[in-house]
Amino acid sequence: MEEGYRPFAERKRMTRLGEAVTKALRHARRPLIDDHDLWGILLKIYEHRSVSYLRGSVPTPSTLTRVRDVLKSERIISRDQDYARVWRVNEVPDVQADEAVCLIDEGTCISSKCYAEIQSHGPKTSYLYVTVATNDQWRKLISGQVVSDASYAQRQRRHHPAIVRARDIDIFQTKSFPRTTRLKSSFVRITEIGETFLDMLEHPERCGGMSHVLMFCETCGDLSNANRKAN
């Protein structure tokens, strides 16, 4: 039904629901979302009945579509510049490439600060080196996060384009996804220190060559000895 011919009560209901979803997006502070995220927000709103005049006990596919249309028309969300079928939450500040790739895909991580440091001593490059999980590993990582089995709201695996936020992306897929930790006040997931050194030794070309790896390891050893003597 065209918006102009939709009953006033229906338009009012969708406006209120859109306002509730917008409030939830502001609270979440996530600059990038997809339909699965919107569906999860709708489920919580229906569960808590936090909006008046909701129809039924759960949202429907048409509810998702109409709320999304409201958010688009009000410029709350818009298509992301780098990822298809992903929405930018316009009221939330955008992120740089390292945060974007981790936010988009749970099975993506980047090097730890030590690895980033060794890259800075090697040849200057615009590349962002990321490690991604296999599809089987990714399914394990998202287990417990799935809010619907329906095709219109499933958690989809997002694949990274060649360039994200003006950074060239270099992707490495590993058979065993490394242990990671999330940086404070950031969406970035980094490899733990042991995984970082193993990655450097196995792929020295990604951090300036073996000479830079050995130099960095020697520097870390000197710092470790100094710290032990100071203590």
PDB file of C-alpha atoms in Angstrom:
ATOM      1  CA  MET A   1       0.000   0.000   0.000  1.00  0.00           C
ATOM      2  CA  GLU A   2       1.347   3.474  -0.896  1.00  0.00           C
ATOM      3  CA  GLU A   3       2.383   5.653   2.054  1.00  0.00           C
ATOM      4  CA  GLY A   4      -0.213   8.293   1.168  1.00  0.00           C
ATOM      5  CA  TYR A   5      -3.044   5.754   1.301  1.00  0.00           C
ATOM      6  CA  ARG A   6      -1.907   3.929   4.403  1.00  0.00           C
ATOM      7  CA  PRO A   7      -4.298   4.442   7.341  1.00  0.00           C
ATOM      8  CA  PHE A   8      -3.159   7.132   9.776  1.00  0.00           C
ATOM      9  CA  ALA A   9      -3.055   4.685  12.693  1.00  0.00           C
ATOM     10  CA  GLU A  10      -0.705   2.417  10.730  1.00  0.00           C
ATOM     11  CA  ARG A  11       1.600   5.314   9.787  1.00  0.00           C
ATOM     12  CA  LYS A  12       1.614   6.515  13.402  1.00  0.00           C
ATOM     13  CA  ARG A  13       2.512   3.049  14.636  1.00  0.00           C
ATOM     14  CA  MET A  14       5.419   2.774  12.223  1.00  0.00           C
ATOM     15  CA  THR A  15       6.618   6.260  13.190  1.00  0.00           C
ATOM     16  CA  ARG A  16       6.650   5.328  16.867  1.00  0.00           C
ATOM     17  CA  LEU A  17       8.373   2.052  16.131  1.00  0.00           C
ATOM     18  CA  GLY A  18      10.924   3.863  13.974  1.00  0.00           C
ATOM     19  CA  GLU A  19      11.600   6.296  16.819  1.00  0.00           C
ATOM     20  CA  ALA A  20      12.150   3.410  19.239  1.00  0.00           C
ATOM     21  CA  VAL A  21      14.573   1.718  16.832  1.00  0.00           C
ATOM     22  CA  THR A  22      16.413   5.025  16.339  1.00  0.00           C
ATOM     23  CA  LYS A  23      16.793   5.391  20.104  1.00  0.00           C
ATOM     24  CA  ALA A  24      18.205   1.863  20.304  1.00  0.00           C
ATOM     25  CA  LEU A  25      20.682   2.615  17.500  1.00  0.00           C
ATOM     26  CA  ARG A  26      21.873   5.739  19.297  1.00  0.00           C
ATOM     27  CA  HIS A  27      22.347   3.773  22.482  1.00  0.00           C
ATOM     28  CA  ALA A  28      24.264   0.980  20.733  1.00  0.00           C
ATOM     29  CA  ARG A  29      26.723   3.461  19.155  1.00  0.00           C
ATOM     30  CA  ARG A  30      27.416   1.078  16.277  1.00  0.00           C
ATOM     31  CA  PRO A  31      28.188   2.965  13.063  1.00  0.00           C
ATOM     32  CA  LEU A  32      27.518  -0.081  10.845  1.00  0.00           C
ATOM     33  CA  ILE A  33      24.532  -2.433  11.029  1.00  0.00           C
ATOM     34  CA  ASP A  34      22.637  -4.875   8.834  1.00  0.00           C
ATOM     35  CA  ASP A  35      19.092  -6.266   8.706  1.00  0.00           C
ATOM     36  CA  HIS A  36      19.995  -8.893  11.303  1.00  0.00           C
ATOM     37  CA  ASP A  37      20.842  -6.114  13.769  1.00  0.00           C
ATOM     38  CA  LEU A  38      17.582  -4.296  13.013  1.00  0.00           C
ATOM     39  CA  TRP A  39      15.654  -7.513  13.481  1.00  0.00           C
ATOM     40  CA  GLY A  40      17.273  -8.075  16.885  1.00  0.00           C
ATOM     41  CA  ILE A  41      16.254  -4.563  17.970  1.00  0.00           C
ATOM     42  CA  LEU A  42      12.672  -5.146  16.809  1.00  0.00           C
ATOM     43  CA  LEU A  43      12.474  -8.425  18.717  1.00  0.00           C
ATOM     44  CA  LYS A  44      13.495  -6.677  21.951  1.00  0.00           C
ATOM     45  CA  ILE A  45      10.983  -3.872  21.413  1.00  0.00           C
ATOM     46  CA  TYR A  46       8.177  -6.385  20.852  1.00  0.00           C
ATOM     47  CA  GLU A  47       9.303  -8.497  23.796  1.00  0.00           C
ATOM     48  CA  HIS A  48       9.192  -5.529  26.183  1.00  0.00           C
ATOM     49  CA  ARG A  49       6.157  -3.927  24.467  1.00  0.00           C
ATOM     50  CA  SER A  50       7.962  -0.589  24.666  1.00  0.00           C
ATOM     51  CA  VAL A  51       5.883   0.906  21.835  1.00  0.00           C
ATOM     52  CA  SER A  52       2.123   1.366  21.890  1.00  0.00           C
ATOM     53  CA  TYR A  53      -0.256  -0.334  19.479  1.00  0.00           C
ATOM     54  CA  LEU A  54       2.087  -3.098  18.357  1.00  0.00           C
ATOM     55  CA  ARG A  55       0.399  -5.805  16.322  1.00  0.00           C
ATOM     56  CA  GLY A  56       1.049  -9.389  17.346  1.00  0.00           C
ATOM     57  CA  SER A  57       3.690 -10.726  19.700  1.00  0.00           C
ATOM     58  CA  VAL A  58       6.604 -10.607  17.240  1.00  0.00           C
ATOM     59  CA  PRO A  59       7.544  -8.458  14.235  1.00  0.00           C
ATOM     60  CA  THR A  60       7.005  -9.658  10.693  1.00  0.00           C
ATOM     61  CA  PRO A  61       9.080  -9.289   7.510  1.00  0.00           C
ATOM     62  CA  SER A  62       6.860  -6.369   6.484  1.00  0.00           C
ATOM     63  CA  THR A  63       7.553  -4.730   9.856  1.00  0.00           C
ATOM     64  CA  LEU A  64      11.281  -4.897   9.173  1.00  0.00           C
ATOM     65  CA  THR A  65      10.830  -3.496   5.671  1.00  0.00           C
ATOM     66  CA  ARG A  66       8.621  -0.606   6.757  1.00  0.00           C
ATOM     67  CA  VAL A  67      10.798   0.372   9.711  1.00  0.00           C
ATOM     68  CA  ARG A  68      13.843   0.287   7.482  1.00  0.00           C
ATOM     69  CA  ASP A  69      12.040   2.538   4.985  1.00  0.00           C
ATOM     70  CA  VAL A  70      11.207   4.991   7.790  1.00  0.00           C
ATOM     71  CA  LEU A  71      14.839   5.079   8.923  1.00  0.00           C
ATOM     72  CA  LYS A  72      16.021   5.617   5.345  1.00  0.00           C
ATOM     73  CA  SER A  73      13.514   8.393   4.635  1.00  0.00           C
ATOM     74  CA  GLU A  74      14.513  10.171   7.844  1.00  0.00           C
ATOM     75  CA  ARG A  75      18.203   9.724   6.934  1.00  0.00           C
ATOM     76  CA  ILE A  76      18.851   7.801  10.130  1.00  0.00           C
ATOM     77  CA  ILE A  77      20.537   5.131   8.012  1.00  0.00           C
ATOM     78  CA  SER A  78      22.008   5.020   4.518  1.00  0.00           C
ATOM     79  CA  ARG A  79      23.936   2.511   2.429  1.00  0.00           C
ATOM     80  CA  ASP A  80      27.564   2.144   3.456  1.00  0.00           C
ATOM     81  CA  GLN A  81      30.117   3.339   0.935  1.00  0.00           C
ATOM     82  CA  ASP A  82      32.239   0.171   1.062  1.00  0.00           C
ATOM     83  CA  TYR A  83      29.945  -2.737   1.995  1.00  0.00           C
ATOM     84  CA  ALA A  84      26.840  -3.775   0.080  1.00  0.00           C
ATOM     85  CA  ARG A  85      23.710  -4.536   2.146  1.00  0.00           C
ATOM     86  CA  VAL A  86      25.223  -2.810   5.182  1.00  0.00           C
ATOM     87  CA  TRP A  87      23.763   0.373   6.680  1.00  0.00           C
ATOM     88  CA  ARG A  88      25.597   3.405   8.024  1.00  0.00           C
ATOM     89  CA  VAL A  89      24.011   4.844  11.149  1.00  0.00           C
ATOM     90  CA  ASN A  90      24.421   8.493  10.227  1.00  0.00           C
ATOM     91  CA  GLU A  91      24.127   9.882  13.751  1.00  0.00           C
ATOM     92  CA  VAL A  92      27.090   7.777  14.913  1.00  0.00           C
ATOM     93  CA  PRO A  93      30.615   8.872  13.888  1.00  0.00           C
ATOM     94  CA  ASP A  94      32.158   6.698  11.214  1.00  0.00           C
ATOM     95  CA  VAL A  95      35.192   4.505  11.916  1.00  0.00           C
ATOM     96  CA  GLN A  96      38.486   3.883  10.161  1.00  0.00           C
ATOM     97  CA  ALA A  97      39.306   0.729   8.242  1.00  0.00           C
ATOM     98  CA  ASP A  98      40.690  -1.292  11.182  1.00  0.00           C
ATOM     99  CA  GLU A  99      37.464  -0.879  13.159  1.00  0.00           C
ATOM    100  CA  ALA A 100      35.208  -1.256  10.134  1.00  0.00           C
ATOM    101  CA  VAL A 101      36.551  -4.676   9.086  1.00  0.00           C
ATOM    102  CA  CYS A 102      36.190  -6.042  12.624  1.00  0.00           C
ATOM    103  CA  LEU A 103      32.739  -4.552  13.088  1.00  0.00           C
ATOM    104  CA  ILE A 104      31.483  -5.959   9.790  1.00  0.00           C
ATOM    105  CA  ASP A 105      32.700  -9.539  10.340  1.00  0.00           C
ATOM    106  CA  GLU A 106      33.110 -11.430  13.624  1.00  0.00           C
ATOM    107  CA  GLY A 107      35.641 -13.672  11.917  1.00  0.00           C
ATOM    108  CA  THR A 108      38.111 -10.868  11.190  1.00  0.00           C
ATOM    109  CA  CYS A 109      41.010  -9.624  13.295  1.00  0.00           C
ATOM    110  CA  ILE A 110      44.088  -7.486  12.773  1.00  0.00           C
ATOM    111  CA  SER A 111      47.596  -7.573  14.182  1.00  0.00           C
ATOM    112  CA  SER A 112      48.325  -6.563  17.740  1.00  0.00           C
ATOM    113  CA  LYS A 113      50.042  -3.293  18.563  1.00  0.00           C
ATOM    114  CA  CYS A 114      53.419  -5.072  18.543  1.00  0.00           C
ATOM    115  CA  TYR A 115      52.787  -6.283  14.994  1.00  0.00           C
ATOM    116  CA  ALA A 116      51.626  -2.829  13.973  1.00  0.00           C
ATOM    117  CA  GLU A 117      54.787  -1.407  15.498  1.00  0.00           C
ATOM    118  CA  ILE A 118      57.042  -3.699  13.505  1.00  0.00           C
ATOM    119  CA  GLN A 119      55.179  -2.760  10.333  1.00  0.00           C
ATOM    120  CA  SER A 120      55.983   0.895  11.066  1.00  0.00           C
ATOM    121  CA  HIS A 121      59.715   0.088  11.017  1.00  0.00           C
ATOM    122  CA  GLY A 122      59.440  -1.690   7.669  1.00  0.00           C
ATOM    123  CA  PRO A 123      58.541  -0.321   4.250  1.00  0.00           C
ATOM    124  CA  LYS A 124      55.740   2.227   4.406  1.00  0.00           C
ATOM    125  CA  THR A 125      52.502   0.805   3.085  1.00  0.00           C
ATOM    126  CA  SER A 126      48.847   1.728   2.916  1.00  0.00           C
ATOM    127  CA  TYR A 127      47.831  -1.912   3.323  1.00  0.00           C
ATOM    128  CA  LEU A 128      45.795  -3.089   6.285  1.00  0.00           C
ATOM    129  CA  TYR A 129      46.662  -6.709   7.000  1.00  0.00           C
ATOM    130  CA  VAL A 130      43.718  -8.725   8.282  1.00  0.00           C
ATOM    131  CA  THR A 131      43.194 -12.365   9.184  1.00  0.00           C
ATOM    132  CA  VAL A 132      39.833 -13.994   8.501  1.00  0.00           C
ATOM    133  CA  ALA A 133      38.297 -17.216   9.723  1.00  0.00           C
ATOM    134  CA  THR A 134      37.061 -19.998   7.497  1.00  0.00           C
ATOM    135  CA  ASN A 135      33.298 -20.295   7.058  1.00  0.00           C
ATOM    136  CA  ASP A 136      33.130 -23.183   9.543  1.00  0.00           C
ATOM    137  CA  GLN A 137      35.106 -21.198  12.112  1.00  0.00           C
ATOM    138  CA  TRP A 138      32.898 -18.173  11.496  1.00  0.00           C
ATOM    139  CA  ARG A 139      29.749 -20.178  12.207  1.00  0.00           C
ATOM    140  CA  LYS A 140      31.225 -21.234  15.545  1.00  0.00           C
ATOM    141  CA  LEU A 141      32.171 -17.651  16.373  1.00  0.00           C
ATOM    142  CA  ILE A 142      28.623 -16.369  15.820  1.00  0.00           C
ATOM    143  CA  SER A 143      26.884 -19.248  17.598  1.00  0.00           C
ATOM    144  CA  GLY A 144      24.690 -17.743  20.271  1.00  0.00           C
ATOM    145  CA  GLN A 145      24.359 -14.448  18.397  1.00  0.00           C
ATOM    146  CA  VAL A 146      21.773 -15.602  15.865  1.00  0.00           C
ATOM    147  CA  VAL A 147      18.353 -14.080  16.544  1.00  0.00           C
ATOM    148  CA  SER A 148      16.449 -15.633  13.628  1.00  0.00           C
ATOM    149  CA  ASP A 149      16.633 -18.520  11.205  1.00  0.00           C
ATOM    150  CA  ALA A 150      14.477 -16.643   8.711  1.00  0.00           C
ATOM    151  CA  SER A 151      16.256 -15.799   5.470  1.00  0.00           C
ATOM    152  CA  TYR A 152      15.343 -12.106   5.670  1.00  0.00           C
ATOM    153  CA  ALA A 153      17.075 -11.663   9.039  1.00  0.00           C
ATOM    154  CA  GLN A 154      19.895 -14.166   9.107  1.00  0.00           C
ATOM    155  CA  ARG A 155      23.403 -13.186  10.113  1.00  0.00           C
ATOM    156  CA  GLN A 156      25.248 -12.980   6.809  1.00  0.00           C
ATOM    157  CA  ARG A 157      28.973 -13.411   6.300  1.00  0.00           C
ATOM    158  CA  ARG A 158      30.354 -10.154   4.977  1.00  0.00           C
ATOM    159  CA  HIS A 159      33.376 -10.303   2.720  1.00  0.00           C
ATOM    160  CA  HIS A 160      35.792  -7.415   2.603  1.00  0.00           C
ATOM    161  CA  PRO A 161      36.276  -5.424  -0.597  1.00  0.00           C
ATOM    162  CA  ALA A 162      39.737  -4.561  -1.868  1.00  0.00           C
ATOM    163  CA  ILE A 163      39.544  -1.074  -0.357  1.00  0.00           C
ATOM    164  CA  VAL A 164      37.872  -0.052   2.906  1.00  0.00           C
ATOM    165  CA  ARG A 165      37.838   3.559   4.064  1.00  0.00           C
ATOM    166  CA  ALA A 166      40.560   4.343   1.508  1.00  0.00           C
ATOM    167  CA  ARG A 167      42.842   1.585   2.860  1.00  0.00           C
ATOM    168  CA  ASP A 168      43.996  -1.340   0.724  1.00  0.00           C
ATOM    169  CA  ILE A 169      43.034  -4.618   2.396  1.00  0.00           C
ATOM    170  CA  ASP A 170      45.404  -7.599   2.414  1.00  0.00           C
ATOM    171  CA  ILE A 171      43.516 -10.723   3.529  1.00  0.00           C
ATOM    172  CA  PHE A 172      45.029 -13.867   4.995  1.00  0.00           C
ATOM    173  CA  GLN A 173      42.857 -16.868   5.831  1.00  0.00           C
ATOM    174  CA  THR A 174      44.094 -19.246   8.482  1.00  0.00           C
ATOM    175  CA  LYS A 175      43.045 -22.809   9.239  1.00  0.00           C
ATOM    176  CA  SER A 176      42.999 -21.980  12.941  1.00  0.00           C
ATOM    177  CA  PHE A 177      41.539 -18.587  13.820  1.00  0.00           C
ATOM    178  CA  PRO A 178      43.810 -16.952  16.424  1.00  0.00           C
ATOM    179  CA  ARG A 179      42.877 -15.963  19.945  1.00  0.00           C
ATOM    180  CA  THR A 180      41.993 -12.290  20.008  1.00  0.00           C
ATOM    181  CA  THR A 181      41.217  -9.480  22.399  1.00  0.00           C
ATOM    182  CA  ARG A 182      39.168  -6.343  21.800  1.00  0.00           C
ATOM    183  CA  LEU A 183      40.802  -2.972  22.289  1.00  0.00           C
ATOM    184  CA  LYS A 184      39.192  -0.787  24.913  1.00  0.00           C
ATOM    185  CA  SER A 185      36.657   1.713  23.549  1.00  0.00           C
ATOM    186  CA  SER A 186      37.093   0.292  20.068  1.00  0.00           C
ATOM    187  CA  PHE A 187      35.637  -2.328  17.755  1.00  0.00           C
ATOM    188  CA  VAL A 188      39.134  -3.540  16.811  1.00  0.00           C
ATOM    189  CA  ARG A 189      40.009  -7.161  17.571  1.00  0.00           C
ATOM    190  CA  ILE A 190      43.726  -7.848  17.773  1.00  0.00           C
ATOM    191  CA  THR A 191      45.680 -11.062  18.017  1.00  0.00           C
ATOM    192  CA  GLU A 192      47.190 -11.959  21.370  1.00  0.00           C
ATOM    193  CA  ILE A 193      50.953 -11.442  21.697  1.00  0.00           C
ATOM    194  CA  GLY A 194      51.888 -15.113  21.235  1.00  0.00           C
ATOM    195  CA  GLU A 195      49.822 -15.330  18.075  1.00  0.00           C
ATOM    196  CA  THR A 196      51.425 -12.124  16.844  1.00  0.00           C
ATOM    197  CA  PHE A 197      55.004 -13.406  17.107  1.00  0.00           C
ATOM    198  CA  LEU A 198      54.020 -16.689  15.463  1.00  0.00           C
ATOM    199  CA  ASP A 199      52.366 -14.753  12.638  1.00  0.00           C
ATOM    200  CA  MET A 200      55.466 -12.593  12.202  1.00  0.00           C
ATOM    201  CA  LEU A 201      57.755 -15.607  11.979  1.00  0.00           C
ATOM    202  CA  GLU A 202      55.488 -17.451   9.537  1.00  0.00           C
ATOM    203  CA  HIS A 203      54.837 -14.386   7.350  1.00  0.00           C
ATOM    204  CA  PRO A 204      57.774 -11.987   7.707  1.00  0.00           C
ATOM    205  CA  GLU A 205      56.978 -10.423   4.331  1.00  0.00           C
ATOM    206  CA  ARG A 206      53.900  -8.879   5.888  1.00  0.00           C
ATOM    207  CA  CYS A 207      55.947  -6.843   8.358  1.00  0.00           C
ATOM    208  CA  GLY A 208      58.995  -5.663   6.480  1.00  0.00           C
ATOM    209  CA  GLY A 209      60.988  -8.869   6.106  1.00  0.00           C
ATOM    210  CA  MET A 210      62.812 -11.259   8.448  1.00  0.00           C
ATOM    211  CA  SER A 211      65.493  -8.701   9.313  1.00  0.00           C
ATOM    212  CA  HIS A 212      62.842  -6.426  10.789  1.00  0.00           C
ATOM    213  CA  VAL A 213      61.259  -9.345  12.635  1.00  0.00           C
ATOM    214  CA  LEU A 214      64.586 -10.338  14.233  1.00  0.00           C
ATOM    215  CA  MET A 215      65.402  -6.738  15.094  1.00  0.00           C
ATOM    216  CA  PHE A 216      62.025  -6.309  16.744  1.00  0.00           C
ATOM    217  CA  CYS A 217      62.316  -9.578  18.681  1.00  0.00           C
ATOM    218  CA  GLU A 218      65.746  -8.508  19.930  1.00  0.00           C
ATOM    219  CA  THR A 219      64.334  -5.149  21.022  1.00  0.00           C
ATOM    220  CA  CYS A 220      61.477  -6.845  22.873  1.00  0.00           C
ATOM    221  CA  GLY A 221      63.982  -9.144  24.588  1.00  0.00           C
ATOM    222  CA  ASP A 222      66.090  -6.186  25.739  1.00  0.00           C
ATOM    223  CA  LEU A 223      63.003  -4.441  27.097  1.00  0.00           C
ATOM    224  CA  SER A 224      61.900  -7.606  28.905  1.00  0.00           C
ATOM    225  CA  ASN A 225      65.333  -8.001  30.562  1.00  0.00           C
ATOM    226  CA  ALA A 226      65.338  -4.356  31.586  1.00  0.00           C
ATOM    227  CA  ASN A 227      61.919  -4.712  33.177  1.00  0.00           C
ATOM    228  CA  ARG A 228      63.007  -7.801  35.139  1.00  0.00           C
ATOM    229  CA  LYS A 229      66.102  -5.990  36.484  1.00  0.00           C
ATOM    230  CA  ALA A 230      63.991  -2.970  37.453  1.00  0.00           C
ATOM    231  CA  ASN A 231      61.660  -5.226  39.420  1.00  0.00           C
TER     232      ASN A 231
END
